[in-house]
Coordinates of C-alpha atoms in Angstrom, one line a residue:
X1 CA 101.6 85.7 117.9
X2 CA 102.2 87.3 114.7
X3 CA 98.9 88.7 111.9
X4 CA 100.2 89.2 108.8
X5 CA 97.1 91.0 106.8
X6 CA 96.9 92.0 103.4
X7 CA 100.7 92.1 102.8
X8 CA 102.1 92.0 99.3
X9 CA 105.5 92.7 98.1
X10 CA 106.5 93.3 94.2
X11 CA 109.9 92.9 92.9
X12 CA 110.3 94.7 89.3
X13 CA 106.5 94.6 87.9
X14 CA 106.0 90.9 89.5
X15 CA 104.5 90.6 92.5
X16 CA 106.5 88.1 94.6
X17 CA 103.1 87.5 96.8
X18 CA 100.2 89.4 96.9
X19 CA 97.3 89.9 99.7
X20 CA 98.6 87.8 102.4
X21 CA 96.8 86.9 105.2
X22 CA 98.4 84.9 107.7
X23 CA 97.8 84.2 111.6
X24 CA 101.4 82.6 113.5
X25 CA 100.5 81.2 117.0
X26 CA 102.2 80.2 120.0
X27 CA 102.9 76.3 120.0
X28 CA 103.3 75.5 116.6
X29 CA 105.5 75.3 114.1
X30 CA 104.9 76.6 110.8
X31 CA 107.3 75.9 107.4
X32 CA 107.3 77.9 104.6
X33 CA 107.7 75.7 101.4
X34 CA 108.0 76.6 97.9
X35 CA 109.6 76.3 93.9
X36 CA 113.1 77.8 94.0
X37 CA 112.8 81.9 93.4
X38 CA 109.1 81.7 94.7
X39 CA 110.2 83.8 98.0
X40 CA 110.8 81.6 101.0
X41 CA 113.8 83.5 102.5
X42 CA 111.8 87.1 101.2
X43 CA 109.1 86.5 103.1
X44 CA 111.1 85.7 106.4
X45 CA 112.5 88.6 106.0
X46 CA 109.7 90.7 105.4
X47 CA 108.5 89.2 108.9
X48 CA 111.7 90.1 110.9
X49 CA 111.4 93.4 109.5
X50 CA 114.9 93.2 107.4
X51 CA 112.8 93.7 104.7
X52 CA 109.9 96.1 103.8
X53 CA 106.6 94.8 102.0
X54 CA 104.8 97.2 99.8
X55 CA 101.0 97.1 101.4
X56 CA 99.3 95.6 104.3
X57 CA 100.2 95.3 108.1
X58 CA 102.3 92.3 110.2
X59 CA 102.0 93.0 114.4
X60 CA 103.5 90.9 116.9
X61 CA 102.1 90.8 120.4
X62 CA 103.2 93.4 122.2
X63 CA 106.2 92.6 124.3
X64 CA 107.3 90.2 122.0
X65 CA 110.5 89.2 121.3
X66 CA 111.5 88.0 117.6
X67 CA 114.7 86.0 117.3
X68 CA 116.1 85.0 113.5
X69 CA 118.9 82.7 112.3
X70 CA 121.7 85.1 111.6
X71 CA 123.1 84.0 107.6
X72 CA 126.0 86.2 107.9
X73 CA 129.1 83.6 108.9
X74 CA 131.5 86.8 109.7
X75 CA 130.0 89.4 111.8
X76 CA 130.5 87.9 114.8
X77 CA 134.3 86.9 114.0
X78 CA 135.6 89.8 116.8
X79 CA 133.9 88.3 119.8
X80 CA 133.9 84.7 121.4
X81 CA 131.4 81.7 120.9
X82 CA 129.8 82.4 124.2
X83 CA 129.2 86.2 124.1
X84 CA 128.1 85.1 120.1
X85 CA 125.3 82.9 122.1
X86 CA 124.5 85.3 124.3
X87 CA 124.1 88.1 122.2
X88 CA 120.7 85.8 121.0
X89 CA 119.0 87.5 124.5
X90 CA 120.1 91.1 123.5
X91 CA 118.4 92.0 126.9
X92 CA 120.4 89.8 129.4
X93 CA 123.8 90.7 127.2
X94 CA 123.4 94.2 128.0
X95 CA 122.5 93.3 131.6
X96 CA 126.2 91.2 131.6
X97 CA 128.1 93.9 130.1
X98 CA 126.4 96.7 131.9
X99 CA 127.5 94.6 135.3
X100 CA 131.3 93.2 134.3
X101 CA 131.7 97.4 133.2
X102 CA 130.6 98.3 137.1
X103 CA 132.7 95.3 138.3
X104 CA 135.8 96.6 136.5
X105 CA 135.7 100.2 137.9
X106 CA 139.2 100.8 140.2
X107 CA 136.6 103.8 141.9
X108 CA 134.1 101.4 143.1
X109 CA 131.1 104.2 144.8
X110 CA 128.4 103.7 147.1
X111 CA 126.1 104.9 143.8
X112 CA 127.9 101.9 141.9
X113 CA 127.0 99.4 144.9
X114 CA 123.6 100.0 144.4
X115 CA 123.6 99.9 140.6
X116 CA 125.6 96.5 140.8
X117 CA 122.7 95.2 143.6
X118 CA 120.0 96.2 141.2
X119 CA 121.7 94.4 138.1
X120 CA 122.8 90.9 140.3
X121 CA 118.9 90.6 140.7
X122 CA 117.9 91.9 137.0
X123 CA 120.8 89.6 136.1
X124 CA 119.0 86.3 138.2
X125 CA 115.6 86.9 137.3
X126 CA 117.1 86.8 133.8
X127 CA 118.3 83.4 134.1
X128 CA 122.4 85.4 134.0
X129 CA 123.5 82.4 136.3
X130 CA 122.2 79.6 134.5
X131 CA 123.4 81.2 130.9
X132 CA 126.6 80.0 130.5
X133 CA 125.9 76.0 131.3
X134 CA 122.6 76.5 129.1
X135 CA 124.9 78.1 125.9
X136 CA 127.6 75.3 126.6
X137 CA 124.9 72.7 126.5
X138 CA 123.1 73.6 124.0
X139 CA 126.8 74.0 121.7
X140 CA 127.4 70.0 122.8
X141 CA 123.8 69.8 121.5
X142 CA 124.9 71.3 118.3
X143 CA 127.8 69.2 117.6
X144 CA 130.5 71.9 118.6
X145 CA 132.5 70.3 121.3
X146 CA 133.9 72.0 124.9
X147 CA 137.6 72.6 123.2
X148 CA 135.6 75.7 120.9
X149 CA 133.6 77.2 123.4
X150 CA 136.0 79.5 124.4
X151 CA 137.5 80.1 121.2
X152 CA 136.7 83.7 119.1
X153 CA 134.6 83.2 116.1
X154 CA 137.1 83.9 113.6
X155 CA 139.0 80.5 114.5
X156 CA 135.9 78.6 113.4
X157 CA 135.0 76.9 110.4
X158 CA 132.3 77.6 108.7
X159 CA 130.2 74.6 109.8
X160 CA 131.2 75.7 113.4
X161 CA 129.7 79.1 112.9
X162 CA 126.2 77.6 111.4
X163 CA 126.2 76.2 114.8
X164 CA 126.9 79.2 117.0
X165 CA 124.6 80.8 115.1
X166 CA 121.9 78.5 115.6
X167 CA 122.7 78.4 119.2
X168 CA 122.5 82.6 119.2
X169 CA 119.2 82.2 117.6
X170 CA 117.6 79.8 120.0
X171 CA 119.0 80.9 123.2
X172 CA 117.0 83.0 125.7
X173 CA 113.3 81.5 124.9
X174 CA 112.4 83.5 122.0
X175 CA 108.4 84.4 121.5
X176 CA 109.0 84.0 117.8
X177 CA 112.1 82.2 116.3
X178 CA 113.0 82.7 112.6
X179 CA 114.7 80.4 110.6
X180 CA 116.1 79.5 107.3
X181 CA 117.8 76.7 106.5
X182 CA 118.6 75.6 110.3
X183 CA 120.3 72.1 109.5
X184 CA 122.5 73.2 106.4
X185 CA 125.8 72.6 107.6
X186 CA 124.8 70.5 110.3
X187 CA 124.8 66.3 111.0
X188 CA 122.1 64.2 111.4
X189 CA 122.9 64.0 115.2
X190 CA 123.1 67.9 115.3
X191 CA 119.7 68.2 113.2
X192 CA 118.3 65.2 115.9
X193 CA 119.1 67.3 118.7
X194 CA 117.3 70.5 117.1
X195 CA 114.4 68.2 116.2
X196 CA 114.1 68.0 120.1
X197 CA 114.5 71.4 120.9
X198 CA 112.0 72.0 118.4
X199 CA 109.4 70.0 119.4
X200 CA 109.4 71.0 122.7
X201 CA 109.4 74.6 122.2
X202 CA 106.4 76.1 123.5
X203 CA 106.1 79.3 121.3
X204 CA 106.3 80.7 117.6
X205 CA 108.9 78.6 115.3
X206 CA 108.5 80.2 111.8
X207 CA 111.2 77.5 109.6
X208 CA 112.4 77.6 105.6
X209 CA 113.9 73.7 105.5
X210 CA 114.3 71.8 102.5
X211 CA 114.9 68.4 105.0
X212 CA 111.3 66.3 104.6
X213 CA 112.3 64.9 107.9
X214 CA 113.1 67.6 109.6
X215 CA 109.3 69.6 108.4
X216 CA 107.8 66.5 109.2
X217 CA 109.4 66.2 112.5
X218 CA 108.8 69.7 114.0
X219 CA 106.3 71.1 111.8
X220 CA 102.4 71.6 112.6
X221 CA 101.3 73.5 109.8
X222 CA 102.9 73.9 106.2
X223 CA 102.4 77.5 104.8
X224 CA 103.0 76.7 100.8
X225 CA 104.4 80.1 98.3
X226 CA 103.0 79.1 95.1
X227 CA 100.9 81.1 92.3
X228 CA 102.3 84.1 94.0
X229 CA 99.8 83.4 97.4
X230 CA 100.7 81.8 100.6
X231 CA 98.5 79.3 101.5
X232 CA 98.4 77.3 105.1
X233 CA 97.5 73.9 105.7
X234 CA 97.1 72.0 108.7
X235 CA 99.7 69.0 109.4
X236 CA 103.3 68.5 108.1
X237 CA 105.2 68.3 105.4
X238 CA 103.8 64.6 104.2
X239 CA 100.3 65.4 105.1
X240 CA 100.4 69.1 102.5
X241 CA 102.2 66.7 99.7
X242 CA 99.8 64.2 99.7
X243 CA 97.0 67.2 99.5
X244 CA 98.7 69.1 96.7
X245 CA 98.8 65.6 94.9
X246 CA 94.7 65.4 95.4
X247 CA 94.4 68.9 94.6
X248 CA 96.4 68.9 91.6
X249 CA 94.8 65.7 90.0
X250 CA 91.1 67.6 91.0
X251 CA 92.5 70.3 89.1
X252 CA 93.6 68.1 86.2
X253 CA 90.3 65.8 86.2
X254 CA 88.1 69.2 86.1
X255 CA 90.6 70.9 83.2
X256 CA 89.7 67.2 81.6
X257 CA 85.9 66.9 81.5
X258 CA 86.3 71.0 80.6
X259 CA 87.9 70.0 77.7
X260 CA 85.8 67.6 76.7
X261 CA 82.3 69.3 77.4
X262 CA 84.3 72.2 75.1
X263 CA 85.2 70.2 72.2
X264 CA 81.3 69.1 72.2
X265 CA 80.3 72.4 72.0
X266 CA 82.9 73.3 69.3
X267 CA 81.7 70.7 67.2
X268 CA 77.9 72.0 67.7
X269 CA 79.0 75.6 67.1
X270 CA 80.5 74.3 63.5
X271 CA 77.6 71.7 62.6
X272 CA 74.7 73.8 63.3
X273 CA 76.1 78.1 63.3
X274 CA 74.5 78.3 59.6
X275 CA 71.8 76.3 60.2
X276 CA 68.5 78.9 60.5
X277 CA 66.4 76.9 62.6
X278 CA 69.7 75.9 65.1
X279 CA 71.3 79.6 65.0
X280 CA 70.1 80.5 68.6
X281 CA 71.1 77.3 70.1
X282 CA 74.2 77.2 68.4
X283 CA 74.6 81.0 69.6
X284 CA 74.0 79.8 72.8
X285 CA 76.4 77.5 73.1
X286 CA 79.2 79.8 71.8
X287 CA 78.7 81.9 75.1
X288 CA 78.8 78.3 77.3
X289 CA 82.0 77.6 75.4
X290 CA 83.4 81.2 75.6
X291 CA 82.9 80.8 79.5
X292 CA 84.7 78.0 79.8
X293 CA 87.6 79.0 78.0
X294 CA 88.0 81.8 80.5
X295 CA 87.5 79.2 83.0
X296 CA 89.9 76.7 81.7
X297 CA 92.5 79.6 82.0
X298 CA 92.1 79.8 85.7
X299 CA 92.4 76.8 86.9
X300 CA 96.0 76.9 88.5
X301 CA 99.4 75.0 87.2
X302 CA 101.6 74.8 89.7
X303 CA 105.3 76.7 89.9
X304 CA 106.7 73.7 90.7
X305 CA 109.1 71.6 88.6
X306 CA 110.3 68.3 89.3
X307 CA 113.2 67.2 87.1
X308 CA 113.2 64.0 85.7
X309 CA 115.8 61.9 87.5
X310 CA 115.3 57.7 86.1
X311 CA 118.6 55.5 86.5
X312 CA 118.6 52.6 84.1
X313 CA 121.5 50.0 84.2
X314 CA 123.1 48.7 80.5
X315 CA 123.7 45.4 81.7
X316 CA 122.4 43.6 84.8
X317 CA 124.9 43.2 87.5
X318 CA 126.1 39.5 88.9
X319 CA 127.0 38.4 92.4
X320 CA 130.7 39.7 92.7
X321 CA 130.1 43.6 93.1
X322 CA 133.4 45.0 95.4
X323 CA 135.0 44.0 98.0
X324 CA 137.8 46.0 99.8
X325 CA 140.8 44.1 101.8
X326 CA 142.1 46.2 104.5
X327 CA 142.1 49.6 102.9
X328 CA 144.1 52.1 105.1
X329 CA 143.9 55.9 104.3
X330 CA 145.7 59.0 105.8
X331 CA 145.4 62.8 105.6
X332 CA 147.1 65.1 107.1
X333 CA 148.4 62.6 109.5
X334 CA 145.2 61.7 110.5
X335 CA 144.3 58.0 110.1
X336 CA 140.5 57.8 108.6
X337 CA 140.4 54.5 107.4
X338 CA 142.4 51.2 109.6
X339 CA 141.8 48.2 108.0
X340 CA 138.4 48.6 106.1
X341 CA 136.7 45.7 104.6
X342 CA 133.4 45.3 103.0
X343 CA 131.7 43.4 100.4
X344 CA 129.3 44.7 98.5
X345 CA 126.2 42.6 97.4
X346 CA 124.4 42.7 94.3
X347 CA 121.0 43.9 95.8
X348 CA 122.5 46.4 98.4
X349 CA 121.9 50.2 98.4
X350 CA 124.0 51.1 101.5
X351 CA 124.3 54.4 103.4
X352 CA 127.3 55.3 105.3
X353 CA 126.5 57.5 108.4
X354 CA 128.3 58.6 111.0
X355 CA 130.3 61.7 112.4
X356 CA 133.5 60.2 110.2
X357 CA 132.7 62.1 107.0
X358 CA 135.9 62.5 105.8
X359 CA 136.6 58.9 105.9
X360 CA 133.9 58.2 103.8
X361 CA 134.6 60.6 101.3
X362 CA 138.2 59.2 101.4
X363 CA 136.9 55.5 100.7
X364 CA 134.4 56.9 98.0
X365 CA 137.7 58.6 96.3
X366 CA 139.7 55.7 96.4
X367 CA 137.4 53.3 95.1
X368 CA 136.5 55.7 92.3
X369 CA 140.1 55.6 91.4
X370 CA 140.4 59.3 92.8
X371 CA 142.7 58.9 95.6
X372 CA 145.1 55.9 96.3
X373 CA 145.0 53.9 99.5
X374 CA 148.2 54.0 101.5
X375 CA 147.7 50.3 102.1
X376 CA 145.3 47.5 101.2
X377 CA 143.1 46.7 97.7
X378 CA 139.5 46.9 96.4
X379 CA 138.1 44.8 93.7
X380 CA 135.3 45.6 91.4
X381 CA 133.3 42.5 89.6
X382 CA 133.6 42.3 85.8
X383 CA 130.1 42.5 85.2
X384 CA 129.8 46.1 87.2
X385 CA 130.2 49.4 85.7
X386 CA 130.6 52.4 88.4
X387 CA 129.1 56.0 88.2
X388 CA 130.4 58.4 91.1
X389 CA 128.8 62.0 91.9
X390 CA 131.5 63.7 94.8
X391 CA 130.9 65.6 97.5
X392 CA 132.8 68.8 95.4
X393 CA 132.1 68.7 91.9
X394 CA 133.9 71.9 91.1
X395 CA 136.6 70.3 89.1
X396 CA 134.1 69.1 86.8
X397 CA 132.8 72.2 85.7
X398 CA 136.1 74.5 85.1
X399 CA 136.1 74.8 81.4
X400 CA 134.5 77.2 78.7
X401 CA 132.0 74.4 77.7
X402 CA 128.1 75.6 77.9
X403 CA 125.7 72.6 79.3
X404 CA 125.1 71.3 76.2
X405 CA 128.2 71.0 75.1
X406 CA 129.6 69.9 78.4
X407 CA 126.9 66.8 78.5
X408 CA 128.2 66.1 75.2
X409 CA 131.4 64.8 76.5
X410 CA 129.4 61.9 78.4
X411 CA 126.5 61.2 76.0
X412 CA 126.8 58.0 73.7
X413 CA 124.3 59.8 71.3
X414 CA 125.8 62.8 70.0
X415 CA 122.8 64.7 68.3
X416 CA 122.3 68.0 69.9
X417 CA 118.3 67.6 69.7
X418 CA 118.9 64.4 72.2
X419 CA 121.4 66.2 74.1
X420 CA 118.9 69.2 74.5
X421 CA 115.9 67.3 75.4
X422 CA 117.3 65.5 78.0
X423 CA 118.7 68.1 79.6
X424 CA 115.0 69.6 79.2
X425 CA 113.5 66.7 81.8
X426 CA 116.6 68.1 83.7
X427 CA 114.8 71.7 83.8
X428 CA 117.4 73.1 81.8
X429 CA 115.1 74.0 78.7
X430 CA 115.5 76.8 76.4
X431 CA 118.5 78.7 76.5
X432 CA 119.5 77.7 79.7
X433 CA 120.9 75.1 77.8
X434 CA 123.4 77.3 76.7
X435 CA 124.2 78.7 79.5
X436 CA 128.1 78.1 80.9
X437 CA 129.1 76.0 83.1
X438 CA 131.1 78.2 85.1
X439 CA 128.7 80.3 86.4
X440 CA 126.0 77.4 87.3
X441 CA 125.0 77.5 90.9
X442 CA 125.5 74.6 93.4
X443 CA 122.3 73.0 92.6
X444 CA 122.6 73.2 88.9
X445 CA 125.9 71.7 88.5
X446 CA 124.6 68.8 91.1
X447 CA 121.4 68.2 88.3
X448 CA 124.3 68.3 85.6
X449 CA 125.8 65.5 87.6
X450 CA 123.3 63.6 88.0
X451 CA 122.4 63.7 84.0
X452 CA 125.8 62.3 83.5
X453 CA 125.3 59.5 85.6
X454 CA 121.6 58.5 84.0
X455 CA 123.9 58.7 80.7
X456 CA 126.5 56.1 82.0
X457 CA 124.0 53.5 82.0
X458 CA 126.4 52.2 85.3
X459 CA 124.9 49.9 87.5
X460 CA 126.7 51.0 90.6
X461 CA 125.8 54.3 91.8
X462 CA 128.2 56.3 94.7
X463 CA 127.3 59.3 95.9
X464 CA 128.5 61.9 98.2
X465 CA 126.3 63.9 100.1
X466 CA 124.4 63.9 96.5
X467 CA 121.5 65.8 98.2
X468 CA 123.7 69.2 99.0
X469 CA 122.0 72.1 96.9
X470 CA 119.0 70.9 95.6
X471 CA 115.7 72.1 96.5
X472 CA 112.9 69.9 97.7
X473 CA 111.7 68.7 94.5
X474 CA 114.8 67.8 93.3
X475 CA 115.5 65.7 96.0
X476 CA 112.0 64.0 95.9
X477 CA 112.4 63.2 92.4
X478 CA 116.5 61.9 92.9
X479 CA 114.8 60.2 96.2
X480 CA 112.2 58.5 94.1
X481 CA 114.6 57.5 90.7
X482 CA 117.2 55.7 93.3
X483 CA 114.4 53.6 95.1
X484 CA 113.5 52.3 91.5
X485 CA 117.0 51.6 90.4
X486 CA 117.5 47.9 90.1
X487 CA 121.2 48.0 90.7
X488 CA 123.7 48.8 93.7
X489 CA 123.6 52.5 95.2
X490 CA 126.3 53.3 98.1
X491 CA 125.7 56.9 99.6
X492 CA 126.1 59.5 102.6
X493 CA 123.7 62.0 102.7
X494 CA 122.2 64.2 105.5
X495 CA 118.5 63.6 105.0
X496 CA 117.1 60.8 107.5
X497 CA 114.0 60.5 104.9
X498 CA 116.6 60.1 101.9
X499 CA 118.5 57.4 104.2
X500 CA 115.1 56.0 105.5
X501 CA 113.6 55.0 102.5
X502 CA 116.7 54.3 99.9
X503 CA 118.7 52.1 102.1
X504 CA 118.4 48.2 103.1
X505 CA 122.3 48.5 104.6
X506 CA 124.0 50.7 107.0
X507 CA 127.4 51.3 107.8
X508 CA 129.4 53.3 109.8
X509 CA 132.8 54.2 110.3
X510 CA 134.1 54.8 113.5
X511 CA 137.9 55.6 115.0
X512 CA 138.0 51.9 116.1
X513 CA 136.1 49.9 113.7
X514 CA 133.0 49.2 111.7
X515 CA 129.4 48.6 112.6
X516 CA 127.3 47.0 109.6
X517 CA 123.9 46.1 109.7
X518 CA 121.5 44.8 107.3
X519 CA 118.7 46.6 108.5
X520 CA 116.8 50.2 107.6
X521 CA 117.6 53.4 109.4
X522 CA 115.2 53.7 111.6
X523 CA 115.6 50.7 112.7
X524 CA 119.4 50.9 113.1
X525 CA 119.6 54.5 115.1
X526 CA 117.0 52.6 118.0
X527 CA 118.7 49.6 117.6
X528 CA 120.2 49.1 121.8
X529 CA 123.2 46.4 120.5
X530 CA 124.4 49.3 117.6
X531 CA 124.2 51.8 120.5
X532 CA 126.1 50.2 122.9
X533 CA 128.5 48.9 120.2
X534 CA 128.9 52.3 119.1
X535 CA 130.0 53.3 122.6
X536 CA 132.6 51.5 122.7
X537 CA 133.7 51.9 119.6
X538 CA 134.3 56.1 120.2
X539 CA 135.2 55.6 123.9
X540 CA 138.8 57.2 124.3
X541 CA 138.5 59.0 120.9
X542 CA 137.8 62.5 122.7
X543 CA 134.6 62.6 120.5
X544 CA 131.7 63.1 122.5
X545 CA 128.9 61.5 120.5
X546 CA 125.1 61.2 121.6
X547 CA 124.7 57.7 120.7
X548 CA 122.4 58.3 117.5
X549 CA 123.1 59.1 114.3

């Protein structure tokens, strides 16, 4: 268990958080939620220790071990995946090494005999004999296959590292498990897996996600940074946003009726304040009025900021949408797409899942006129206009142009006021308008993108991995502008509530073929035919799949 009592921590003169008081217990799950900036990652840190808080007190239970998700992608780039793992259970690591040093002395003494029989039994009761099937399932787990177990961590990508790391973090049984951000990087059969894990973890998970699914999966209690306090509430992720929506309307009924009973009162205070007979009354009133005003000031506006993300189509689109004949694309020698055809329907928004991502990028490209096809055609209907958002946008935004100016360039109304304003329901307002365009972070230059494409007026939206960078609210309010638009959406994303709740059509890509269903996502990932069609679909491919997505 970790207390956390009267802890604040100020950055500058602000106070990041102030007077925490916080109780993590064994069995549950707890994520920490929050605007951008309001301190998610701070406070994890203040917890581990990595970080010191100004006042207050945070004790573990003594004997405790505290694990945390490593965010350093190169410090372990000297050793090998499995002693990466196993350094997660410092104890049991130093056990290992302590007994392979004994095991390599030439001078082996009777002293050393004794030392080696005392660490073979600290070494069992450790589970030292189990560890390396346990770290080599739980990388298969992860999505890294058997060929990099063995491998140092310097030959890994970086989405192979996230996945060591993870593994480091969670091996060994942990009292209290730290971590932020666990399924960046990974796919939604590698955040599945950990969704597992998770849930049948039996002590302290402490998690920063911005995946709904994934805090609605694992977590039982949602600890919310906002108004510079951390507040906890019972239930997941779902179960807090539905509160903060009650809370906030309570909070905007009561400012309401405030408002009202003042403007009463003001108009007393004016009629009757010269009047001799009314003076005391009216005096009386000034005081109810003056004490409402300080109340009105309390009442809390959230941190929060949801942009405004609405899609609207310029013309309605008919039946013939795109259909692709046999498309066949290769990079690098390796073959990602044989022979694709689809054809797209005027009411579909499809997802494309799958462990083939670069396949679907490469179809995205090609039909965006990106890339060209080494063999095969696509056709787009005459009544369809096509807006894409890729996976890297970086090419988009390597000019001098400031974000007004570069929105500009795609804007049918020219007038800076418009330009300005829209960009405002973006949460660019002010002079961050005028910021450039080269030094925008990752999420920013995705909410420039996505103001291009509500400018198009397109009625076919494609998207890469679209939600990549943005925070929570973001992605709620790109989530909720892509179930209301009336035209065609095609997309890959990594968030199952994204796919779940935009998408009426899956398809995936496999080595040997396609699977399409008209169906949701839920309903496709239990679906036993798709499983067993997806089985054979991979078998002899060398990829070792768990037979969801």
């Amino acid at each position: 268990m970790i207390s956390v009592s009267d802890v604040s921590l100020r950055f500058s003169e602000k106070p990041l958080f102030k007077d925490v008081n916080l109780k993590f217990t064994s069995g549950n799950c707890y994520g920490i939620i929050g605007a951008n900036g309001a301190g998610k990652s701070t406070f994890l840190k203040v917890l581990s220790g990595e970080l010191e808080h100004d006042t207050g007190t945070i004790t573990m239970s003594p004997g405790e071990r505290m694990s945390v998700l490593k965010q350093d992608h190169f410090a372990y780039d000297e050793y090998s995946v499995m002693e990466t793992v196993l350094m997660g259970y410092p104890k049991l690591y130093e056990c290992s090494k302590a007994r392979d040093e004994i095991y390599s002395k030439a001078d082996f003494t009777e002293e050393d005999g004794i030392k080696s029989a005392e660490l073979e039994a600290e070494y069992g009761e450790l589970g030292g004999y189990e560890s390396e099937n346990q770290i080599q399932q739980m990388l298969s787990g992860l999505g890294l296959e058997e060929e990099y177990h063995d491998k140092m961590m310097s030959e890994l990508d970086e989405s192979q590292k996230v996945r060591v790391l993870l593994a480091q973090a969670i091996y060994g049984n942990p009292d209290v498990l730290l971590l932020d951000e666990p399924t960046n990087g990974l796919d939604i059969e590698s955040i599945t897996w950990l969704e597992n894990f998770l849930m049948d973890f039996e002590n302290t998970v402490i998690v920063v996600s911005h995946d709904r699914h994934f805090l609605n999966t694992v977590c039982t209690f949602i600890c919310d940074i906002d108004y510079g306090k951390i507040t906890q509430f019972t239930g997941n992720y779902d179960f807090w946003y539905q509160m903060s929506q009650i809370m906030q309307r309570q909070a905007r009924d009561q400012q309401k009726k405030t408002e009202d009973k003042m403007k009463d009162l003001r108009e007393f205070i004016l009629r009757f304040s010269s009047n001799a007979s009314k003076a005391k009354q009216a005096t009386s009133r000034k005081k109810i009025y003056d004490k409402l005003a300080d109340g009105l000031e309390d009442i809390p506006v959230t941190t929060r900021k949801f942009p405004y993300v609405n899609f609207k189509a310029d013309r309605e689109i008919g039946n013939n949408v795109l259909t692709t004949n046999k498309l066949c694309y290769s990079e690098d020698g390796v073959q990602l797409l044989k022979n694709f055809s689809l054809t797209v329907n005027r009411t579909d928004k499809i997802a494309f899942v799958g462990i083939e991502h670069n396949a679907i990028t490469g179809l995205f490209d090609i039909i965006n006129g990106v890339r060209k096809a080494d063999d095969g055609e696509y056709f787009w209907g005459q009544t369809t206009t096509h807006a894409y958002l890729p996976r890297d946008t970086n090419s988009y935004f390597q000019n001098d142009y400031n974000i007004t100016e570069w929105l500009k360039q795609y804007s049918k109304d020219q007038d800076d006021a418009f330009v300005r304003g829209f960009l405002g329901r973006m949460l660019f307002s002010g002079d961050e308008s005028l910021k450039k365009v080269k030094v925008l972070s990752g999420g920013e230059k995705v909410r420039c993108m996505l103001s291009k494409l509500m400018l198009s007026g397109s009625n076919v939206l494609i998207m890469d991995d679209p939600t990549n960078h943005l925070d929570l609210e973001a992605i709620q309010s790109l989530n909720e502008g892509l179930i209301q638009f009336p035209g065609v959406v095609m997309f890959t994303s990594h968030d199952h509530e994204f796919i779940q709740s935009i998408a009426n059509r899956i398809v995936e890509i496999t080595p040997n073929g396609v699977i399409d269903r008209m169906m949701p996502f839920d309903d496709y990932i239990k679906d036993e035919q798709v499983t067993e069609l997806r089985k054979q679909l991979y078998e002899g491919t060398g990829k070792k799949i768990k037979y969801r997505i």
